[in-house]
Protein backbone atom coordinates (compact mmCIF):
# COMPACT_ATOMS: atom_id res chain seq x y z
CA MET A 1 -12.14 -19.33 -8.01
CA LYS A 2 -13.83 -16.11 -6.99
CA LYS A 3 -14.02 -13.08 -9.22
CA MET A 4 -12.43 -9.80 -8.12
CA SER A 5 -15.92 -8.31 -8.13
CA ASP A 6 -16.75 -10.78 -5.35
CA THR A 7 -14.00 -9.44 -3.08
CA GLN A 8 -15.33 -7.45 -0.16
CA SER A 9 -13.38 -4.24 0.44
CA THR A 10 -13.86 -0.69 1.58
CA GLU A 11 -11.88 2.32 0.48
CA SER A 12 -11.60 5.91 1.60
CA LYS A 13 -9.35 8.97 1.43
CA SER A 14 -8.00 11.02 4.29
CA SER A 15 -9.34 14.53 4.71
CA ASP A 16 -6.16 15.97 3.19
CA ASN A 17 -6.13 13.40 0.34
CA PHE A 18 -2.70 12.17 1.41
CA PHE A 19 -3.77 8.65 2.40
CA ILE A 20 -5.88 6.24 0.41
CA LYS A 21 -7.17 3.54 2.76
CA ILE A 22 -8.30 0.10 1.68
CA ASN A 23 -9.64 -2.65 3.94
CA VAL A 24 -10.04 -6.12 2.47
CA ASP A 25 -12.46 -8.45 4.27
CA GLN A 26 -11.90 -11.68 2.31
CA LYS A 27 -8.93 -13.92 1.68
CA ILE A 28 -7.17 -12.96 -1.56
CA THR A 29 -3.89 -13.64 -3.35
CA LYS A 30 -1.12 -11.11 -3.91
CA LYS A 31 -2.10 -10.81 -7.57
CA GLU A 32 -5.73 -10.17 -6.60
CA LEU A 33 -4.60 -7.58 -4.06
CA PHE A 34 -2.50 -5.77 -6.66
CA SER A 35 -5.48 -5.81 -9.01
CA LEU A 36 -7.75 -4.42 -6.29
CA ILE A 37 -5.26 -1.68 -5.40
CA SER A 38 -4.81 -0.79 -9.07
CA LYS A 39 -8.55 -0.56 -9.62
CA SER A 40 -9.10 1.56 -6.51
CA VAL A 41 -6.28 3.98 -7.30
CA ALA A 42 -7.26 4.18 -10.98
CA ASN A 43 -10.81 5.14 -10.02
CA GLN A 44 -9.75 7.72 -7.44
CA LYS A 45 -6.84 9.29 -9.33
CA LYS A 46 -8.05 8.87 -12.94
CA LEU A 47 -5.01 6.80 -13.88
CA SER A 48 -4.61 3.67 -16.00
CA GLN A 49 -5.45 0.56 -13.99
CA LYS A 50 -3.23 -1.46 -16.34
CA GLU A 51 -0.21 0.83 -15.77
CA LEU A 52 -0.72 0.80 -12.00
CA PHE A 53 -0.88 -2.99 -11.94
CA LYS A 54 2.18 -3.31 -14.20
CA SER A 55 4.17 -1.01 -11.91
CA LEU A 56 3.23 -3.00 -8.79
CA GLN A 57 4.12 -6.29 -10.51
CA ALA A 58 7.39 -4.99 -11.99
CA ARG A 59 8.68 -3.76 -8.64
CA GLU A 60 7.73 -7.01 -6.92
CA GLN A 61 9.61 -9.00 -9.58
CA VAL A 62 12.79 -7.05 -8.85
CA LYS A 63 12.62 -7.85 -5.15
CA ASN A 64 10.00 -9.03 -2.67
CA THR A 65 8.75 -5.87 -0.96
CA SER A 66 7.79 -7.60 2.29
CA PHE A 67 9.44 -6.17 5.39
CA GLY A 68 8.49 -8.19 8.46
CA ASN A 69 5.71 -8.56 11.03
CA GLY A 70 3.25 -9.07 8.17
CA ILE A 71 4.06 -5.67 6.61
CA ALA A 72 5.01 -5.02 2.97
CA PHE A 73 6.00 -1.87 1.08
CA PRO A 74 5.07 -2.29 -2.60
CA HIS A 75 5.29 0.81 -4.75
CA ILE A 76 3.79 2.30 -7.84
CA ILE A 77 6.28 4.46 -9.71
CA LEU A 78 4.85 6.16 -12.78
CA GLU A 79 6.47 8.11 -15.61
CA GLU A 80 3.59 10.58 -15.69
CA ASN A 81 3.13 13.30 -13.11
CA VAL A 82 1.06 12.21 -10.15
CA ILE A 83 0.53 13.73 -6.73
CA PRO A 84 2.33 11.42 -4.27
CA ASN A 85 0.11 9.36 -2.00
CA LEU A 86 0.46 6.62 0.57
CA ILE A 87 -2.03 3.80 0.20
CA ILE A 88 -2.68 1.88 3.42
CA CYS A 89 -4.11 -1.56 2.83
CA LYS A 90 -5.21 -3.77 5.73
CA LEU A 91 -6.24 -7.35 5.07
CA ALA A 92 -8.53 -9.29 7.37
CA GLN A 93 -6.64 -12.46 6.39
CA LYS A 94 -2.97 -12.92 5.66
CA ILE A 95 -1.69 -13.68 2.17
CA ASP A 96 -0.02 -17.02 2.84
CA GLU A 97 1.97 -16.99 -0.42
CA TRP A 98 3.56 -13.60 0.44
CA LYS A 99 6.11 -14.20 3.16
CA CYS A 100 8.24 -11.67 4.99
CA PRO A 101 11.89 -12.34 5.90
CA ASP A 102 10.71 -13.25 9.44
CA SER A 103 8.37 -15.92 7.93
CA THR A 104 5.19 -14.00 8.76
CA ALA A 105 2.61 -13.67 5.97
CA VAL A 106 1.62 -10.21 4.73
CA ASP A 107 -1.60 -8.63 6.01
CA THR A 108 -0.64 -4.93 5.92
CA CYS A 109 0.69 -2.96 2.96
CA PHE A 110 1.93 0.58 2.61
CA ILE A 111 1.96 1.35 -1.10
CA LEU A 112 3.87 4.38 -2.25
CA LEU A 113 2.30 6.11 -5.27
CA ILE A 114 4.82 8.43 -6.84
CA SER A 115 6.07 9.84 -10.12
CA ARG A 116 9.67 9.53 -11.27
CA LYS A 117 9.43 13.30 -11.74
CA SER A 118 8.44 14.03 -8.11
CA GLN A 119 10.41 16.79 -6.45
CA LYS A 120 12.38 15.39 -3.49
CA ASN A 121 11.88 18.56 -1.46
CA SER A 122 8.12 18.77 -1.93
CA PRO A 123 6.05 18.76 1.28
CA ARG A 124 4.34 15.47 0.33
CA ILE A 125 7.64 13.70 -0.30
CA LYS A 126 9.02 15.03 2.99
CA ARG A 127 5.90 13.71 4.73
CA LEU A 128 6.37 10.28 3.14
CA ILE A 129 10.00 10.18 4.27
CA LYS A 130 8.97 11.11 7.81
CA ILE A 131 6.40 8.30 7.87
CA PHE A 132 8.77 5.68 6.47
CA ARG A 133 11.44 6.60 9.04
CA LYS A 134 8.98 5.53 11.75
CA PHE A 135 9.33 1.93 10.54
CA ALA A 136 12.82 1.78 12.01
CA ASP A 137 11.21 1.72 15.48
CA LYS A 138 10.17 -1.78 16.59
CA ASN A 139 7.46 -0.28 18.84
CA VAL A 140 5.86 1.40 15.83
CA ILE A 141 5.95 -1.87 13.89
CA SER A 142 4.37 -3.71 16.80
CA LYS A 143 1.55 -1.18 17.17
CA ILE A 144 0.83 -1.12 13.45
CA SER A 145 0.75 -4.92 13.38
CA GLN A 146 -1.98 -4.84 16.05
CA CYS A 147 -4.22 -2.42 14.10
CA GLN A 148 -7.33 -3.98 12.58
CA THR A 149 -8.13 -1.37 9.90
CA ALA A 150 -6.41 1.10 7.60
CA GLU A 151 -8.16 3.89 9.52
CA GLU A 152 -6.53 2.78 12.79
CA ILE A 153 -3.14 2.72 11.09
CA GLU A 154 -3.66 6.22 9.69
CA LYS A 155 -4.42 7.57 13.17
CA TYR A 156 -1.26 5.97 14.50
CA LEU A 157 0.94 7.44 11.74
């Protein structure tokens, strides 16, 4: 079994620090992906990697966050104040164990990073809502599914 340190990935932020983009080049499991996301966000936002991972796992245990067309919407909901972000994660290889309702395997994740204390009328929350409403359009889903990197997805959103 490979170590997480062996996983090839790239990460970046958008110019306005709204998006955190992660591209994963190697085949990994859902647990390894959650660990990678937690580590990346912890490093960038100075948050607890353990708390980030626990939040991702806890939400996934309540209900599978996969959507369809290989897309999933896990979230990190923290008690502490945090500036809301959207993490775009594109995998070069699908996670076979993580199936969507349409039987496709996940290769694209949009991870919401938010605080329970976030103000619903804040500009960042309004921006997140606007983005998530786009997923109701099958054409948007199709185009996102064809993107090869998190950067391509960001440009489309």
